[in-house]
Structure formats: C-alpha cells, structure tokens
mmCIF file of C-alpha atoms in Angstrom:
data_model
loop_
_atom_site.group_PDB
_atom_site.id
_atom_site.type_symbol
_atom_site.label_atom_id
_atom_site.label_comp_id
_atom_site.label_asym_id
_atom_site.label_seq_id
_atom_site.Cartn_x
_atom_site.Cartn_y
_atom_site.Cartn_z
ATOM 1 C CA MET A 257 0.000 0.000 0.000
ATOM 2 C CA THR A 258 1.361 3.441 -0.918
ATOM 3 C CA GLY A 259 0.520 7.057 -0.057
ATOM 4 C CA LEU A 260 0.161 6.559 3.720
ATOM 5 C CA PRO A 261 2.269 8.686 6.102
ATOM 6 C CA GLN A 262 5.184 6.908 7.722
ATOM 7 C CA ASN A 263 4.775 5.823 11.364
ATOM 8 C CA PRO A 264 6.954 8.254 13.383
ATOM 9 C CA GLY A 265 7.970 5.461 15.740
ATOM 10 C CA SER A 266 9.464 3.444 12.941
ATOM 11 C CA SER A 267 12.110 6.076 12.282
ATOM 12 C CA ARG A 268 13.148 6.710 15.960
ATOM 13 C CA SER A 269 16.570 5.339 16.800
ATOM 14 C CA ALA A 270 16.978 2.969 19.739
ATOM 15 C CA SER A 271 19.252 5.492 21.492
ATOM 16 C CA SER A 272 16.808 8.415 21.453
ATOM 17 C CA SER A 273 15.114 9.491 24.720
ATOM 18 C CA THR A 274 12.588 11.928 26.103
ATOM 19 C CA ALA A 275 13.190 14.384 28.975
ATOM 20 C CA ARG A 276 13.404 12.510 32.302
ATOM 21 C CA CYS A 277 11.128 13.689 35.134
ATOM 22 C CA THR A 278 13.178 14.517 38.229
ATOM 23 C CA GLY A 279 12.774 16.726 41.282
ATOM 24 C CA THR A 280 14.340 17.860 44.539
ATOM 25 C CA LEU A 281 12.966 16.729 47.886
ATOM 26 C CA THR A 282 13.824 18.775 50.978
ATOM 27 C CA VAL A 283 13.241 16.986 54.286
ATOM 28 C CA ASP A 284 12.793 18.951 57.507
ATOM 29 C CA LEU A 285 13.276 16.973 60.729
ATOM 30 C CA VAL A 286 11.206 18.346 63.604
ATOM 31 C CA TRP A 287 10.519 17.346 67.196
ATOM 32 C CA GLY A 288 7.013 15.968 67.668
ATOM 33 C CA ASN A 289 4.405 16.221 70.412
ATOM 34 C CA ASP A 290 1.853 13.549 71.327
ATOM 35 C CA MET A 291 2.491 11.277 68.333
ATOM 36 C CA ASP A 292 0.863 8.352 70.188
ATOM 37 C CA VAL A 293 -2.184 10.258 71.458
ATOM 38 C CA SER A 294 -5.496 10.395 69.590
ATOM 39 C CA GLY A 295 -7.097 13.743 68.963
ATOM 40 C CA SER A 296 -6.058 16.982 67.327
ATOM 41 C CA TYR A 297 -2.991 18.450 69.005
ATOM 42 C CA MET A 298 0.045 20.440 67.914
ATOM 43 C CA ARG A 299 2.143 17.507 66.798
ATOM 44 C CA ASN A 300 4.650 19.523 64.768
ATOM 45 C CA SER A 301 6.569 21.599 67.318
ATOM 46 C CA ARG A 302 8.335 23.431 64.453
ATOM 47 C CA VAL A 303 11.565 22.931 66.394
ATOM 48 C CA ALA A 304 14.371 21.335 64.372
ATOM 49 C CA VAL A 305 16.045 18.114 65.511
ATOM 50 C CA GLY A 306 19.795 18.498 66.029
ATOM 51 C CA GLY A 307 22.393 15.749 66.236
ATOM 52 C CA GLU A 308 23.025 13.074 63.626
ATOM 53 C CA VAL A 309 19.915 11.774 61.881
ATOM 54 C CA THR A 310 19.990 9.346 58.956
ATOM 55 C CA VAL A 311 17.252 9.941 56.379
ATOM 56 C CA ARG A 312 16.311 7.325 53.782
ATOM 57 C CA VAL A 313 14.092 7.824 50.745
ATOM 58 C CA THR A 314 12.710 4.669 49.147
ATOM 59 C CA GLY A 315 10.777 4.688 45.858
ATOM 60 C CA PRO A 316 11.896 4.649 42.249
ATOM 61 C CA VAL A 317 15.397 4.840 43.787
ATOM 62 C CA ARG A 318 16.739 4.435 47.326
ATOM 63 C CA ARG A 319 19.130 6.901 48.904
ATOM 64 C CA ASP A 320 20.498 7.504 52.411
ATOM 65 C CA LYS A 321 21.891 10.759 53.760
ATOM 66 C CA LYS A 322 22.945 12.048 57.180
ATOM 67 C CA THR A 323 22.399 15.500 58.619
ATOM 68 C CA THR A 324 22.988 17.334 61.905
ATOM 69 C CA SER A 325 21.147 20.536 60.980
ATOM 70 C CA GLY A 326 17.558 19.290 60.979
ATOM 71 C CA ARG A 327 17.268 19.665 57.188
ATOM 72 C CA ILE A 328 18.539 17.730 54.174
ATOM 73 C CA GLU A 329 18.003 17.775 50.397
ATOM 74 C CA PHE A 330 17.785 14.913 47.918
ATOM 75 C CA ASP A 331 18.507 16.230 44.428
ATOM 76 C CA ASP A 332 17.717 14.699 41.060
ATOM 77 C CA LEU A 333 15.188 12.173 42.351
ATOM 78 C CA PRO A 334 13.179 10.357 39.652
ATOM 79 C CA CYS A 335 9.525 11.339 39.903
ATOM 80 C CA GLY A 336 7.254 9.012 41.839
ATOM 81 C CA ALA A 337 6.042 8.044 45.285
ATOM 82 C CA TYR A 338 8.551 7.717 48.131
ATOM 83 C CA MET A 339 8.690 6.554 51.714
ATOM 84 C CA VAL A 340 10.808 8.931 53.782
ATOM 85 C CA SER A 341 12.169 7.512 57.039
ATOM 86 C CA ALA A 342 14.321 9.159 59.687
ATOM 87 C CA ILE A 343 16.210 7.592 62.572
ATOM 88 C CA PHE A 344 18.546 9.204 65.081
ATOM 89 C CA THR A 345 21.971 7.592 64.580
ATOM 90 C CA GLY A 346 24.101 9.882 66.740
ATOM 91 C CA SER A 347 24.877 9.577 70.426
ATOM 92 C CA ASP A 348 25.368 11.905 73.364
ATOM 93 C CA PRO A 349 27.307 11.124 76.559
ATOM 94 C CA LEU A 350 24.821 12.901 78.843
ATOM 95 C CA VAL A 351 21.884 10.957 77.393
ATOM 96 C CA GLU A 352 23.799 7.684 77.638
ATOM 97 C CA ARG A 353 24.665 8.345 81.294
ATOM 98 C CA ALA A 354 21.124 9.413 82.205
ATOM 99 C CA ARG A 355 19.600 6.364 80.514
ATOM 100 C CA ARG A 356 21.503 4.136 82.910
ATOM 101 C CA GLU A 357 19.410 5.583 85.753
ATOM 102 C CA VAL A 358 15.964 5.092 84.189
ATOM 103 C CA GLY A 359 13.824 3.310 86.786
ATOM 104 C CA SER A 360 16.036 4.372 89.694
ATOM 105 C CA THR A 361 14.296 5.656 92.840
ATOM 106 C CA ARG A 362 17.433 7.362 94.173
ATOM 107 C CA TRP A 363 15.989 10.824 93.428
ATOM 108 C CA ASN A 364 12.594 10.001 94.971
ATOM 109 C CA TYR A 365 10.673 12.872 96.591
ATOM 110 C CA THR A 366 10.748 11.171 100.008
ATOM 111 C CA ALA A 367 14.465 10.321 99.972
ATOM 112 C CA LYS A 368 17.242 12.212 101.731
ATOM 113 C CA ILE A 369 20.259 12.006 99.425
ATOM 114 C CA THR A 370 23.816 13.101 98.829
ATOM 115 C CA SER A 371 25.047 13.971 95.350
ATOM 116 C CA LEU A 372 27.056 11.339 93.495
ATOM 117 C CA ASP A 373 30.184 13.456 93.900
ATOM 118 C CA GLY A 374 29.562 13.687 97.650
ATOM 119 C CA THR A 375 29.525 17.501 97.807
ATOM 120 C CA LEU A 376 25.810 18.378 98.049
ATOM 121 C CA SER A 377 22.818 17.008 99.903
ATOM 122 C CA MET A 378 19.074 17.380 99.755
ATOM 123 C CA ASP A 379 16.467 16.768 102.428
ATOM 124 C CA ALA A 380 13.632 14.284 102.282
ATOM 125 C CA ASN A 381 10.245 15.440 100.984
ATOM 126 C CA THR A 382 11.718 17.722 98.337
ATOM 127 C CA ASN A 383 11.524 17.665 94.546
ATOM 128 C CA LYS A 384 14.792 16.463 93.059
ATOM 129 C CA CYS A 385 14.511 16.866 89.291
ATOM 130 C CA ASN A 386 17.256 19.517 89.474
ATOM 131 C CA PHE A 387 19.380 17.226 91.663
ATOM 132 C CA PHE A 388 19.153 14.443 89.057
ATOM 133 C CA VAL A 389 20.231 16.841 86.301
ATOM 134 C CA TYR A 390 23.095 18.064 88.496
ATOM 135 C CA ASP A 391 24.322 14.537 89.168
ATOM 136 C CA MET A 392 24.227 13.540 85.498
ATOM 137 C CA ILE A 393 26.027 16.691 84.324
ATOM 138 C CA GLN A 394 28.646 16.385 87.056
ATOM 139 C CA GLN A 395 29.263 12.746 86.142
ATOM 140 C CA VAL A 396 29.782 13.567 82.460
ATOM 141 C CA HIS A 397 31.325 17.056 82.522
ATOM 142 C CA ASP A 398 32.996 17.052 85.986
ATOM 143 C CA SER A 399 31.134 20.177 87.128
ATOM 144 C CA ALA A 400 27.527 21.383 87.145
ATOM 145 C CA PRO A 401 25.798 24.681 87.988
ATOM 146 C CA THR A 402 24.828 25.297 91.612
ATOM 147 C CA TYR A 403 22.866 27.884 93.533
ATOM 148 C CA THR A 404 23.737 29.263 96.996
ATOM 149 C CA TYR A 405 21.082 30.894 99.110
ATOM 150 C CA ALA A 406 21.401 32.561 102.494
ATOM 151 C CA ARG A 407 19.214 33.129 105.519
ATOM 152 C CA ARG A 408 20.053 35.450 108.370
ATOM 153 C CA PHE A 409 19.305 34.400 111.918
ATOM 154 C CA THR A 410 20.019 36.071 115.242
ATOM 155 C CA PHE A 411 23.134 33.943 115.612
ATOM 156 C CA GLY A 412 24.480 34.811 112.168
ATOM 157 C CA LEU A 413 24.221 34.032 108.441
ATOM 158 C CA TRP A 414 23.308 30.519 107.267
ATOM 159 C CA THR A 415 24.075 29.498 103.680
ATOM 160 C CA ARG A 416 23.399 26.378 101.640
ATOM 161 C CA THR A 417 24.460 25.352 98.153
ATOM 162 C CA VAL A 418 22.112 23.238 96.037
ATOM 163 C CA PRO A 419 21.882 22.266 92.359
ATOM 164 C CA ASP A 420 20.558 25.037 90.155
ATOM 165 C CA LEU A 421 16.770 25.169 90.162
ATOM 166 C CA ALA A 422 14.447 24.360 87.268
ATOM 167 C CA GLY A 423 13.435 28.016 87.103
ATOM 168 C CA SER A 424 17.077 29.019 86.573
ATOM 169 C CA TRP A 425 17.505 26.535 83.724
ATOM 170 C CA ALA A 426 14.381 27.962 82.048
ATOM 171 C CA GLU A 427 15.586 31.573 82.134
ATOM 172 C CA HIS A 428 16.517 33.171 78.811
ATOM 173 C CA ASP A 429 19.701 34.706 80.171
ATOM 174 C CA ASN A 430 23.205 34.536 78.733
ATOM 175 C CA SER A 431 24.548 37.534 80.607
ATOM 176 C CA ALA A 432 27.406 37.542 83.098
ATOM 177 C CA ASN A 433 24.756 37.061 85.800
ATOM 178 C CA ASP A 434 23.405 33.872 84.268
ATOM 179 C CA LYS A 435 22.926 31.334 87.057
ATOM 180 C CA THR A 436 23.646 28.290 84.871
ATOM 181 C CA GLU A 437 27.374 28.870 84.530
ATOM 182 C CA GLY A 438 29.025 26.973 81.699
ATOM 183 C CA TRP A 439 25.769 26.589 79.767
ATOM 184 C CA ARG A 440 24.165 28.701 77.047
ATOM 185 C CA ASN A 441 20.470 29.368 76.514
ATOM 186 C CA ILE A 442 19.581 28.879 72.845
ATOM 187 C CA THR A 443 16.920 30.361 70.596
ATOM 188 C CA TYR A 444 15.101 27.374 69.135
ATOM 189 C CA LYS A 445 12.008 29.051 67.680
ATOM 190 C CA GLY A 446 11.607 31.494 64.800
ATOM 191 C CA ALA A 447 13.733 32.495 61.811
ATOM 192 C CA ARG A 448 17.104 32.360 63.600
ATOM 193 C CA ALA A 449 16.449 29.198 65.535
ATOM 194 C CA GLU A 450 19.061 26.600 66.393
ATOM 195 C CA PRO A 451 18.221 22.905 66.169
ATOM 196 C CA VAL A 452 17.754 21.185 69.530
ATOM 197 C CA ARG A 453 20.045 18.218 69.986
ATOM 198 C CA PRO A 454 19.840 15.381 72.491
ATOM 199 C CA GLY A 455 21.841 16.147 75.620
ATOM 200 C CA SER A 456 20.377 19.643 75.886
ATOM 201 C CA ILE A 457 18.712 20.679 79.146
ATOM 202 C CA LEU A 458 15.005 21.454 78.842
ATOM 203 C CA ALA A 459 13.267 23.294 81.669
ATOM 204 C CA ILE A 460 9.795 24.769 82.047
ATOM 205 C CA SER A 461 9.284 27.258 84.855
ATOM 206 C CA ALA A 462 6.117 27.242 86.949
ATOM 207 C CA THR A 463 5.018 28.512 90.334
ATOM 208 C CA TYR A 464 4.505 25.650 92.736
ATOM 209 C CA SER A 465 4.534 25.696 96.527
ATOM 210 C CA ASP A 466 7.640 23.495 96.573
ATOM 211 C CA ALA A 467 9.261 23.912 93.135
ATOM 212 C CA THR A 468 10.134 26.469 90.448
ATOM 213 C CA GLY A 469 9.175 24.145 87.594
ATOM 214 C CA HIS A 470 10.559 20.944 86.101
ATOM 215 C CA VAL A 471 13.839 20.168 84.337
ATOM 216 C CA GLY A 472 15.124 17.193 82.367
ATOM 217 C CA ILE A 473 17.595 16.039 79.731
ATOM 218 C CA VAL A 474 16.489 15.893 76.085
ATOM 219 C CA SER A 475 16.808 12.285 74.912
ATOM 220 C CA TYR A 476 16.866 10.738 71.429
ATOM 221 C CA PRO A 477 13.793 11.261 69.228
ATOM 222 C CA ALA A 478 11.728 8.304 68.082
ATOM 223 C CA PRO A 479 12.118 7.081 64.467
ATOM 224 C CA ALA A 480 9.471 8.247 62.010
ATOM 225 C CA THR A 481 8.279 7.538 58.461
ATOM 226 C CA ILE A 482 6.057 9.504 56.069
ATOM 227 C CA CYS A 483 4.974 9.307 52.420
ATOM 228 C CA ALA A 484 6.062 11.903 49.846
ATOM 229 C CA GLU A 485 5.483 12.518 46.153
ATOM 230 C CA VAL A 486 8.087 13.885 43.741
ATOM 231 C CA ALA A 487 6.525 15.258 40.578
ATOM 232 C CA GLY A 488 9.261 17.492 39.234
ATOM 233 C CA ALA A 489 10.510 20.855 40.539
ATOM 234 C CA LYS A 490 11.004 21.197 44.322
ATOM 235 C CA HIS A 491 9.082 19.666 47.217
ATOM 236 C CA THR A 492 9.424 20.035 51.001
ATOM 237 C CA VAL A 493 8.132 17.630 53.639
ATOM 238 C CA SER A 494 8.407 17.488 57.424
ATOM 239 C CA VAL A 495 9.224 14.274 59.262
ATOM 240 C CA ILE A 496 7.909 14.607 62.823
ATOM 241 C CA MET A 497 9.983 12.645 65.346
ATOM 242 C CA GLN A 498 8.380 12.245 68.780
ATOM 243 C CA GLY A 499 10.465 13.942 71.448
ATOM 244 C CA LYS A 500 11.493 12.410 74.764
ATOM 245 C CA THR A 501 13.272 13.536 77.913
ATOM 246 C CA ILE A 502 14.869 11.847 80.908
ATOM 247 C CA SER A 503 13.967 13.302 84.301
ATOM 248 C CA ALA A 504 13.168 12.517 87.929
ATOM 249 C CA ASP A 505 9.385 12.690 88.301
ATOM 250 C CA GLY A 506 9.176 12.470 92.085
ATOM 251 C CA ARG A 507 8.982 8.683 92.219
ATOM 252 C CA ARG A 508 11.667 7.450 89.851
ATOM 253 C CA VAL A 509 13.760 8.416 86.842
ATOM 254 C CA VAL A 510 11.685 8.183 83.667
ATOM 255 C CA GLU A 511 12.240 8.511 79.944
ATOM 256 C CA ASN A 512 8.972 9.778 78.514
ATOM 257 C CA ASP A 513 7.341 12.543 76.504
ATOM 258 C CA TRP A 514 7.465 15.259 79.174
ATOM 259 C CA GLY A 515 8.460 18.451 77.371
ATOM 260 C CA PHE A 516 6.798 17.194 74.193
ATOM 261 C CA ARG A 517 3.128 17.152 75.236
ATOM 262 C CA THR A 518 0.488 19.543 73.979
ATOM 263 C CA SER A 519 -2.447 17.341 74.962
ATOM 264 C CA SER A 520 -2.020 17.848 78.707
ATOM 265 C CA SER A 521 -1.299 21.233 80.328
ATOM 266 C CA PRO A 522 1.033 22.436 77.553
ATOM 267 C CA ALA A 523 2.110 25.460 79.632
ATOM 268 C CA THR A 524 4.041 23.099 81.909
ATOM 269 C CA ASN A 525 4.592 20.121 79.587
ATOM 270 C CA SER A 526 5.669 21.420 76.167
ATOM 271 C CA LEU A 527 8.832 23.044 74.863
ATOM 272 C CA ASN A 528 6.500 25.301 72.875
ATOM 273 C CA SER A 529 5.435 26.937 76.151
ATOM 274 C CA SER A 530 6.538 30.543 76.652
ATOM 275 C CA ALA A 531 7.856 29.398 80.049
ATOM 276 C CA ALA A 532 10.253 26.865 78.494
ATOM 277 C CA GLY A 533 13.977 27.261 77.972
ATOM 278 C CA ILE A 534 16.704 25.061 76.508
ATOM 279 C CA GLU A 535 20.388 25.221 77.399
ATOM 280 C CA VAL A 536 23.448 23.592 75.831
ATOM 281 C CA LYS A 537 26.985 23.148 77.119
ATOM 282 C CA LYS A 538 29.296 25.987 76.109
#
C-alpha cells in the first residue's frame, strides 16, 4: 500500500530518549508532640532536631543521607512516590549516662540524698529533678551549675548550696549574671532558631509551693516515616519525630514525653510553652 504517512515510531533510533522527570525533595526533621495520642494536638513543634539523623528515601530509587542541621536535600530524584524515614543515629554522653538511671528511685521525693560526687545534699520530701540533672552533668562534665542561698538568723548568716533550680535553667539569660554557669540558653524558635540536639537541658518554669518548675535532659527522638510525592521541581516535607526527655518525676527516673506534650497542660509540659527554655553546654 502506498501514499500513507510513515509511522513516526518506525524512524526513531533505539538510542533516542525523552526528557526525564526529576525533582528535589527537601526533608525537615522536627521534634514531635503527642504522636501516640489520639485527637487533634500540635504535633509539629516546628523545632528542628539536632544531632546526627539518617534519612532514607525509598521509591523509584533508594538513597540515604545524614544531617545534623535538621534539614537535608535529595537532588535529582526520579519522579514518583517515596517513603521517607528518619532515625537518630548519633549519640550523646549525657543521654547515655542518664539512661543508665531510668527506673532508679534514688531521686525520689521522700528520699534524703547526697550527690554522686559527695559535695551536696538534699532533704527528704523535696523535689529532686534539678538534683538528678546536676548529678548527670557532674558525672559527664565534671562540674555542674549550683545555687547558693542565704538566711540570716540572730546567731548569724546561714548558707546552703544546692543544684541550680528548674526556674534558673528555664531563664533566657546569657549575661554575666546567668545562674547556669558553663551553659548557654539557645533560641530554638523562629527564623534564627538553632536545632535542639539530644543532651540539651530542657526546663519549664512554673510557680509551685515546693518547686520552680521541672527540668530534664532531652533524649533521642523516636524514628518516624512519612509518604512523599516527587513530581518534578522542588518539594518540602516534614518528618515529625516524637520527642522524649529523661527526668526525675518524684517517684523514679523516667524517659517519657514530658516536654513534648500539647495534649495535657502544655504550659508546663511542652517546649512550645513561653515558660520553656533550653540550654546547651558551652
């Protein structure tokens, strides 16, 4: 048969190709609140995870990358559906030391104790979250912040030195008068925020009859996985990793989601509270 137009496919060489669909996927790693609680709460704290996190994308291709900044980019990804997983792969000596005490009743409210270095003591029937933090810091860094208060009696001046209080750890103060000597309060919210890494000290101030708040050590975040779609151009997703802390809760040392709760009294339980502060070793 003649006179029919030639099939375009019949003249295409085997080596010819069309433009390949690719894109860039930016992954933000953020601390999460209440990931295991039903209901509508502020799960994305919008606070970046510091420390080493390994991120894997699995889809048309599989790639692994590490970051310590709370953000990472995967360039030139073939278009398609991906699973994005994140797991904390770093370590911190303060977290490792504190984890050894989880379950311990040494810092119980009813106990009268002496610090592990033998220099300080605390009476029975007192909150000891600050004492636990002191002991862990002193064990790892050889020194920890203390607070000395004085009372004047008719027979003279009485002074006592104790571990720095939760309220002091929560203060946003890096001046020469900062009570938490050797530690630096960081800005972890807003445009100039620093990522929060495990081993930081998280405190939330509050007015109680027998305490100035609560303080603990930021632990490792839980692993997390989400789905993402790359369809050319640039895409950004957030992987929310549930936050945890290690602290003395009045009965025993616990590793739980205190500091990362918005479902229960967030003013005293969430790092997003205006009363919260985070400090890192200088």
